[in-house]
mmCIF file of C-alpha atoms and ligand atoms in Angstrom:
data_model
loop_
_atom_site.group_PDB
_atom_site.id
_atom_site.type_symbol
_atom_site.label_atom_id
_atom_site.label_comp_id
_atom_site.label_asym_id
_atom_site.label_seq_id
_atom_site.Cartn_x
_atom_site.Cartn_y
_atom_site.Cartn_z
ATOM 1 C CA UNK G 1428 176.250 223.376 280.363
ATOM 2 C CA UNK G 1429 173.389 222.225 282.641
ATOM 3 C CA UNK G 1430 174.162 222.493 286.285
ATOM 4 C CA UNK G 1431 173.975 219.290 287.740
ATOM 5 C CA UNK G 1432 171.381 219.031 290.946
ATOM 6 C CA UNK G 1433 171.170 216.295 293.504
ATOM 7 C CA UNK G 1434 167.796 216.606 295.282
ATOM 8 C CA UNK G 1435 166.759 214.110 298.778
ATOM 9 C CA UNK G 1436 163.053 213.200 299.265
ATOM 10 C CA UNK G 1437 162.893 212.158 302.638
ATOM 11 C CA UNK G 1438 159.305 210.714 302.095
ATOM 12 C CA UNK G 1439 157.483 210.144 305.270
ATOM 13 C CA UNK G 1440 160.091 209.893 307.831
ATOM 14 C CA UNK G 1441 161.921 212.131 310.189
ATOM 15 C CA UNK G 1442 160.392 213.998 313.365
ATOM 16 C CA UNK G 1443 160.671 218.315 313.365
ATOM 17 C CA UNK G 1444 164.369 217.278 315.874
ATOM 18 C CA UNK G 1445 165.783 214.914 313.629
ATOM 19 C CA UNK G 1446 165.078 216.791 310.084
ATOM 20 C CA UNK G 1447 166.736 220.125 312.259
ATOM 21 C CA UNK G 1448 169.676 218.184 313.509
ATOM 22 C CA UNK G 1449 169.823 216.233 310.034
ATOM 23 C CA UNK G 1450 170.818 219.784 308.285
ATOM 24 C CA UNK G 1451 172.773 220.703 310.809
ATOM 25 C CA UNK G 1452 175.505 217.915 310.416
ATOM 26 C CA UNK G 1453 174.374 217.842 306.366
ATOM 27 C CA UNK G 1454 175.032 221.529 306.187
ATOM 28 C CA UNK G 1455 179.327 220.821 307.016
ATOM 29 C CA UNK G 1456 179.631 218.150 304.722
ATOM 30 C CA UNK G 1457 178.761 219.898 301.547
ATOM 31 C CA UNK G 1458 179.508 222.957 302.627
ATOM 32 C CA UNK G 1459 182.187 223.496 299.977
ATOM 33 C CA UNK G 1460 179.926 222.159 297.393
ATOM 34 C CA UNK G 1461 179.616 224.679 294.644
ATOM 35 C CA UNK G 1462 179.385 221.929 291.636
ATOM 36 C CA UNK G 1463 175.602 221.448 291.828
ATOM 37 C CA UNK G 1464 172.276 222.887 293.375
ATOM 38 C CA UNK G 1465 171.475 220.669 296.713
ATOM 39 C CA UNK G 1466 167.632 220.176 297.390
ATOM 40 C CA UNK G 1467 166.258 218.288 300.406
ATOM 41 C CA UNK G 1468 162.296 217.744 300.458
ATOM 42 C CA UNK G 1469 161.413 217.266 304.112
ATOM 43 C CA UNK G 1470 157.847 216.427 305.342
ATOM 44 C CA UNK G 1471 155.492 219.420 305.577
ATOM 45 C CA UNK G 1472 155.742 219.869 309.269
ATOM 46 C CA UNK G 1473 159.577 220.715 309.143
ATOM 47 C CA UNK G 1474 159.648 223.018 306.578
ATOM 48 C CA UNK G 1475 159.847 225.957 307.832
ATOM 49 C CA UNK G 1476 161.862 224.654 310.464
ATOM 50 C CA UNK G 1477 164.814 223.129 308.085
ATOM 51 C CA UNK G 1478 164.302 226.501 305.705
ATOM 52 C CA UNK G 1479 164.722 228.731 308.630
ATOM 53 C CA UNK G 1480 168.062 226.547 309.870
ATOM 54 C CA UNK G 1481 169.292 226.685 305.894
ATOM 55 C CA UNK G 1482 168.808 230.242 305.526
ATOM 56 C CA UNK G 1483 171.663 232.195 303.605
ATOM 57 C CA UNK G 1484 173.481 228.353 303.007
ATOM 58 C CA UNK G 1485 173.873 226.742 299.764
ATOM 59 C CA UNK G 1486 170.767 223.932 300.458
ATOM 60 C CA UNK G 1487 167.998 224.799 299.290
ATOM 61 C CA UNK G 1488 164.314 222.970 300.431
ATOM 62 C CA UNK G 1489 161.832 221.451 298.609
ATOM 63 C CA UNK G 1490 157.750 220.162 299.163
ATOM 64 C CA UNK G 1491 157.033 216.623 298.226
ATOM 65 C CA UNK G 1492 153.450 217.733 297.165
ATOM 66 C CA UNK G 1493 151.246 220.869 296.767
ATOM 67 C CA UNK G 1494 147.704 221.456 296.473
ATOM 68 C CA UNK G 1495 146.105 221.582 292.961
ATOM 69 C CA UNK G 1496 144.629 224.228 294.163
ATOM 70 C CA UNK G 1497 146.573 227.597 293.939
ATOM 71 C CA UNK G 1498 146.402 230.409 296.810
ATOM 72 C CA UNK G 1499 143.555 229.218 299.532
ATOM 73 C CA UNK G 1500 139.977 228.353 300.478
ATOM 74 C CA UNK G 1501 137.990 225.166 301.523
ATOM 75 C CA UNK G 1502 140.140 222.322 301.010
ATOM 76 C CA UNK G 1503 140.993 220.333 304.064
ATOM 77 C CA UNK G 1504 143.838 218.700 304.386
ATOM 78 C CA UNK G 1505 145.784 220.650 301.533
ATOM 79 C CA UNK G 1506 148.763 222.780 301.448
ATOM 80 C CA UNK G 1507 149.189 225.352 298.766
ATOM 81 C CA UNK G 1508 152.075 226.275 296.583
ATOM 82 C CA UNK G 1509 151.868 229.672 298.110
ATOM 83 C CA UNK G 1510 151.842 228.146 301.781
ATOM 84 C CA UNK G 1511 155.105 226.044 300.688
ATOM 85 C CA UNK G 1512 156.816 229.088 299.292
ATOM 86 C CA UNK G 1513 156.190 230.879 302.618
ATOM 87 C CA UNK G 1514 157.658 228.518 304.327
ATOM 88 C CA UNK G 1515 160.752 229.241 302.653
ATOM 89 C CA UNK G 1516 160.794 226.301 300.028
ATOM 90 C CA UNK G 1517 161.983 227.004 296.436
ATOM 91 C CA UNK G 1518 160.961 223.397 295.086
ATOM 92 C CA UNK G 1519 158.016 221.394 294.537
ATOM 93 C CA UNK G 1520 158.487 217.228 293.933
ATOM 94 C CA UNK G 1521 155.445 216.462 291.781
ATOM 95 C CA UNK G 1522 153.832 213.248 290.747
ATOM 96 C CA UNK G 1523 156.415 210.959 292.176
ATOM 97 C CA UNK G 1524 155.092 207.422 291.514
ATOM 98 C CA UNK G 1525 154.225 206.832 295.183
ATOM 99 C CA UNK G 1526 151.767 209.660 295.061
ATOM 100 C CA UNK G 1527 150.618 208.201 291.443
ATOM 101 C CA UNK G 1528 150.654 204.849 292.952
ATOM 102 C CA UNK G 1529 148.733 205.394 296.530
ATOM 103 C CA UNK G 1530 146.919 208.789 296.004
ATOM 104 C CA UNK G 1531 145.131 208.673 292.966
ATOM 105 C CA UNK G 1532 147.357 211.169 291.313
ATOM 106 C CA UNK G 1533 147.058 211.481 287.310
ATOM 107 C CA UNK G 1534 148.844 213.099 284.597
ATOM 108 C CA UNK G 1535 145.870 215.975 284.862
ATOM 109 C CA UNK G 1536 146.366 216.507 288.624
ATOM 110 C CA UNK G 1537 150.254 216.946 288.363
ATOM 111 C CA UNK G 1538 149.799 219.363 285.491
ATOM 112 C CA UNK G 1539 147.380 221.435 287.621
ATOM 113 C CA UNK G 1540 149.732 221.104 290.744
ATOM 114 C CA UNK G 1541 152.863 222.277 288.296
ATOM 115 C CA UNK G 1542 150.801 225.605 287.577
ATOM 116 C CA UNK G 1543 150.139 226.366 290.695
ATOM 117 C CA UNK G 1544 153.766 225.927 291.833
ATOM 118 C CA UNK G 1545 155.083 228.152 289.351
ATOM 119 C CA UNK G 1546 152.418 230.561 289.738
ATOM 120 C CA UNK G 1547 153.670 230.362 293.456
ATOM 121 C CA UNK G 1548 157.588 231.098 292.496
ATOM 122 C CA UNK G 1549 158.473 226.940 293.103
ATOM 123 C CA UNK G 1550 160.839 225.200 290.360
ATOM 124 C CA UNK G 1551 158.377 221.585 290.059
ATOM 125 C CA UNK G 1552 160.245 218.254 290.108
ATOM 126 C CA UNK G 1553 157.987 216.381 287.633
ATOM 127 C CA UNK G 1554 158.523 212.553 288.319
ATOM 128 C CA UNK G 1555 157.740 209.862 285.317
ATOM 129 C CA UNK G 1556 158.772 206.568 284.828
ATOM 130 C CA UNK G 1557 157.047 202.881 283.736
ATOM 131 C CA UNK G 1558 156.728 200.272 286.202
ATOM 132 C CA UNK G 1559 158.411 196.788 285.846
ATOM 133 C CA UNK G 1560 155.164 195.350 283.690
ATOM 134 C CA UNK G 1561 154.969 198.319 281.408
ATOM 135 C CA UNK G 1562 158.980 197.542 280.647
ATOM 136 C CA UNK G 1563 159.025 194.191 280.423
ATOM 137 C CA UNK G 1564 155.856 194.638 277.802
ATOM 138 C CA UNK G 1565 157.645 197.423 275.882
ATOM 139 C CA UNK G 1566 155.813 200.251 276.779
ATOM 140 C CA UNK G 1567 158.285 202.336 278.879
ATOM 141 C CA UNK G 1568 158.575 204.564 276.063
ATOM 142 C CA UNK G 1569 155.061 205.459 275.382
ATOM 143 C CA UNK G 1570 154.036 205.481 279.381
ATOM 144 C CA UNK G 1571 156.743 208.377 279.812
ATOM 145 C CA UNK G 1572 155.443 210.412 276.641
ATOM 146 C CA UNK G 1573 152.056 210.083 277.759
ATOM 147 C CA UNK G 1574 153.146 211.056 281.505
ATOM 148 C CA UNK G 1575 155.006 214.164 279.842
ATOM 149 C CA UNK G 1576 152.346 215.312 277.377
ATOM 150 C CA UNK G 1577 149.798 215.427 280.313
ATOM 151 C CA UNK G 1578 152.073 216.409 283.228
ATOM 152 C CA UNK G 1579 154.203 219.333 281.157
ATOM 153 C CA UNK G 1580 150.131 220.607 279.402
ATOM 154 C CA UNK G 1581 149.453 224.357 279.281
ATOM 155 C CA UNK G 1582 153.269 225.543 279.461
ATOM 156 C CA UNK G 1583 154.813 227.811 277.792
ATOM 157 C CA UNK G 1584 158.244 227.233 276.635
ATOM 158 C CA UNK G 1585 160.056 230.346 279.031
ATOM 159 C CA UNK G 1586 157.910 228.118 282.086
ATOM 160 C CA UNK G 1587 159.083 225.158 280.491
ATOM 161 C CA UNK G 1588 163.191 226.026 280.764
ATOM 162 C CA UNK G 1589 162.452 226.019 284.285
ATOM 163 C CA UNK G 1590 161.401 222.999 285.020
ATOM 164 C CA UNK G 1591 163.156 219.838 286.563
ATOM 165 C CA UNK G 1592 162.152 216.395 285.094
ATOM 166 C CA UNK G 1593 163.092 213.567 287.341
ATOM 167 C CA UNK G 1594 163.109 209.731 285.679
ATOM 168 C CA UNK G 1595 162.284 207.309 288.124
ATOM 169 C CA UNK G 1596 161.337 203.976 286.937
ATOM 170 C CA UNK G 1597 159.093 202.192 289.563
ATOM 171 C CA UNK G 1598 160.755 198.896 289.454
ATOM 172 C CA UNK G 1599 163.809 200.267 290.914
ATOM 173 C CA UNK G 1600 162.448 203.141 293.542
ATOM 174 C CA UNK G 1601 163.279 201.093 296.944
ATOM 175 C CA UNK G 1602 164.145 198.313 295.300
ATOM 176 C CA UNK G 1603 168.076 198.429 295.535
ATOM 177 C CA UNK G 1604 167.768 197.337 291.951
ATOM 178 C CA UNK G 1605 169.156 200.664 289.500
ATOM 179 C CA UNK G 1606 168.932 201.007 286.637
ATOM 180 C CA UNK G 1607 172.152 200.640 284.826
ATOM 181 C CA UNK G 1608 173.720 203.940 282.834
ATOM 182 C CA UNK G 1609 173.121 203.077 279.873
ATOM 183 C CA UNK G 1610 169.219 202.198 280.058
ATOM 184 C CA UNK G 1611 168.465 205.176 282.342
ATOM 185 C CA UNK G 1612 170.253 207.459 279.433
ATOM 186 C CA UNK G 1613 168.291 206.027 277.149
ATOM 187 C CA UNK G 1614 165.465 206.893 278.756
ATOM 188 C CA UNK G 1615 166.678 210.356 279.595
ATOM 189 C CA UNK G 1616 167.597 211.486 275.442
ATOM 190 C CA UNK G 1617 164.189 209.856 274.784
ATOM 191 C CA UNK G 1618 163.009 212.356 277.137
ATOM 192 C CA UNK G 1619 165.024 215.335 276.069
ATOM 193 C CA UNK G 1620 163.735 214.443 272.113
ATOM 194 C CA UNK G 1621 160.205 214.694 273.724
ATOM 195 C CA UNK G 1622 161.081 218.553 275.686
ATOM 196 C CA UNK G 1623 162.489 219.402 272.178
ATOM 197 C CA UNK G 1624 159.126 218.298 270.116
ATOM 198 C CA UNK G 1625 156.778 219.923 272.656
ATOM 199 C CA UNK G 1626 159.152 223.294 273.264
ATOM 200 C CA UNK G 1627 161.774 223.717 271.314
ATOM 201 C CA UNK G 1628 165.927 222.865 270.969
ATOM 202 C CA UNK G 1629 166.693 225.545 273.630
ATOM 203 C CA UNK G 1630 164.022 224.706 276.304
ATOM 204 C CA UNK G 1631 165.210 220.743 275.677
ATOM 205 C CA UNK G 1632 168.409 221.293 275.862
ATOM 206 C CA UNK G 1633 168.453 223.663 279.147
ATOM 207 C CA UNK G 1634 165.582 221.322 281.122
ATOM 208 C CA UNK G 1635 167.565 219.201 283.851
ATOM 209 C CA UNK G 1636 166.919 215.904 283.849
ATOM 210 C CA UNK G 1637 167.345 213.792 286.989
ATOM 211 C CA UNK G 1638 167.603 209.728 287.437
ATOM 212 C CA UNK G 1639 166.462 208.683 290.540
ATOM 213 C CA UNK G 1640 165.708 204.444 291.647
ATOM 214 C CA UNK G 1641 167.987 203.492 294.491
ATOM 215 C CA UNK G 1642 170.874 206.195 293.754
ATOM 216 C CA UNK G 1643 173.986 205.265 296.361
ATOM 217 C CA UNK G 1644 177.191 206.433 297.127
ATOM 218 C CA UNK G 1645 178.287 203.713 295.097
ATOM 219 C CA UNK G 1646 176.825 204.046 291.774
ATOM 220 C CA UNK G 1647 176.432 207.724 291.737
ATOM 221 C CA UNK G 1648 179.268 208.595 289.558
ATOM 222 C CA UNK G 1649 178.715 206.393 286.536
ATOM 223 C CA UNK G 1650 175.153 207.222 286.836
ATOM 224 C CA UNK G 1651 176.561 211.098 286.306
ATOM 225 C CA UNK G 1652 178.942 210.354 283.891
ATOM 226 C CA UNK G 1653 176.158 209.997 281.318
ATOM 227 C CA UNK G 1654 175.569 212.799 278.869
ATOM 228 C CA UNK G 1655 171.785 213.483 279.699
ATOM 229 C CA UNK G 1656 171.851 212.571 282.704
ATOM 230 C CA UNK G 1657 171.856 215.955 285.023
ATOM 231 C CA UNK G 1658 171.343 214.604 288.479
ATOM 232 C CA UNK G 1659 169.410 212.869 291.192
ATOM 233 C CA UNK G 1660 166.401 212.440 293.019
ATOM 234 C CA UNK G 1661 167.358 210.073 295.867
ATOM 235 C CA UNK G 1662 164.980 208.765 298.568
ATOM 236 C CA UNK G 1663 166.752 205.935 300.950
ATOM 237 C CA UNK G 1664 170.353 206.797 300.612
ATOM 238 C CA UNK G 1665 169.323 210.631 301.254
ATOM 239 C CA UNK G 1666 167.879 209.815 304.890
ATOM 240 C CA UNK G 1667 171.976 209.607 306.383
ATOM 241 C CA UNK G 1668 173.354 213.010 306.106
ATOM 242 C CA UNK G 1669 176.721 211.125 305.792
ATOM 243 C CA UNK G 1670 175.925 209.006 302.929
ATOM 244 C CA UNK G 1671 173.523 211.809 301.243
ATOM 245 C CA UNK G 1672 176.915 214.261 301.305
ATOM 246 C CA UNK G 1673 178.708 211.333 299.661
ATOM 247 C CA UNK G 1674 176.515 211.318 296.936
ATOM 248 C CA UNK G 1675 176.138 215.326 296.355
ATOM 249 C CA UNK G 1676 180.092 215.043 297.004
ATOM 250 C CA UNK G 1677 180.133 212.374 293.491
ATOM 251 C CA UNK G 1678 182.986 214.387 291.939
ATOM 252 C CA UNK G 1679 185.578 213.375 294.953
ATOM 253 C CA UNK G 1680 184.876 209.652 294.427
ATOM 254 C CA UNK G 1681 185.938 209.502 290.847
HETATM 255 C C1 LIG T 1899 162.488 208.371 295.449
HETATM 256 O O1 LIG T 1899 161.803 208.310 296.443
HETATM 257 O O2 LIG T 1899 162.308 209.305 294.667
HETATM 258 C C2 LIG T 1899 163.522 207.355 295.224
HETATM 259 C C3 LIG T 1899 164.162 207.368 294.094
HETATM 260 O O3 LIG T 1899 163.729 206.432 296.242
HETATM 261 P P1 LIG T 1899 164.995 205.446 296.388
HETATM 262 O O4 LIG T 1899 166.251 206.266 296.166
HETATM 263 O O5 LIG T 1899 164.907 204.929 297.803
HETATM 264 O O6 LIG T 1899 164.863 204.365 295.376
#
């Protein structure tokens, strides 16, 4: 059995105040939530200020980024695995397509940003997914291999276990336009067949695999209710602590 996680990227929003007094209402509302690991990825400014106000509760915090470049040293701008650890952060998102998208980030960079997150302790969020062209042209398929052969280089199949794959197809991050179940398993057991070529049954079939694309209260549940489907990675709908505890809270809307 896989334990599910349901992980918020808050992208570039929230001030130090709000991200502390978001956690402090989130922290009640799932409070009794024991059926899944809860991640929220605040900006880099209010990490240490949201770990230090989780501390000892069952939410755990997450980077949206780290440095390619492990440890320290000349490289303005950057913050390091290590430096996002220290903060108190267990999680790094990685290669999310806005960073792909905007930033110039490539299969090679992610790969180098995943060692350097485990090296630093961090369980990596590895984001793939095809944009709208690539689907509509038939190449979702071979844009997520490639994106996993590159991103997932270099590991060995222990590092590998530990890993957290998110799906997010482009076409439907913001959008309001999910996925539906059935193509976003599809795309996850593709994925799993692809862990279990490069690393084995065992690592394949232990690997989380979240769906994220404009994940709501409302379409949570038969989103879950899919076999490989192990969670979410939700960006709008995790910016309301209310409506972010509805959807870590999918069980009670069944
Ligand atoms: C995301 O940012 O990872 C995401 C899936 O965004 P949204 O839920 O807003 O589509």
């Amino acid at each position: 059995m896989r334990r599910p996680v349901i992980a918020g990227n808050w992208k570039m929003y929230k001030l130090v105040n709000e991200s502390v007094e978001y956690v402090q209402a989130f922290k009640a509302l799932v409070v009794q939530s024991i059926h899944c690991d809860i991640v929220i990825a605040p900006t880099f400014t209010a990490l240490k200020a949201v770990c230090s106000k989780l501390e000892g509760s069952n939410i755990a915090v997450s980077s949206q980024d780290v440095a390619a470049e492990p440890g320290f040293g000349a490289f303005t701008g950057e913050v390091s695995a290590e430096m996002v650890r220290d903060a108190g952060a267990g999680y790094a998102i990685l290669g999310h397509s806005e960073r792909r998208q905007y930033y110039g980030e490539t299969d090679g960079s992610v790969n180098r940003k995943l060692l350097s997150a485990m090296g630093a302790g961090l369980v990596p969020i590895v984001c793939v997914g095809e944009s709208l062209t690539e689907r509509d042209s038939g190449q979702a398929q071979t844009v997520v291999e490639r994106q996993l052969s590159g991103s997932l280089a270099n590991l060995t199949p222990e590092r590998a276990s530990r890993i957290i794959i998110a799906y997010e197809p482009v076409w439907a991050i913001g959008t309001g336009r999910t996925a539906t179940p059935e193509i976003a398993q599809q795309m996850h057991a593709f994925i799993r067949s692809r862990l279990k070529a490069m690393f084995g049954e065992e690592v394949a079939q232990s690997v989380r695999i979240l769906y994220g694309g404009s994940v709501k209260p409302e379409n949570i549940t038969s989103l879950m209710d899919e076999l490989d489907i192990d969670g979410a990675l939700v960006g709008g709908s995790s910016l309301d602590p209310v409506s972010f505890s509805n959807i870590v809270n999918y069980r009670d809307r069944r």
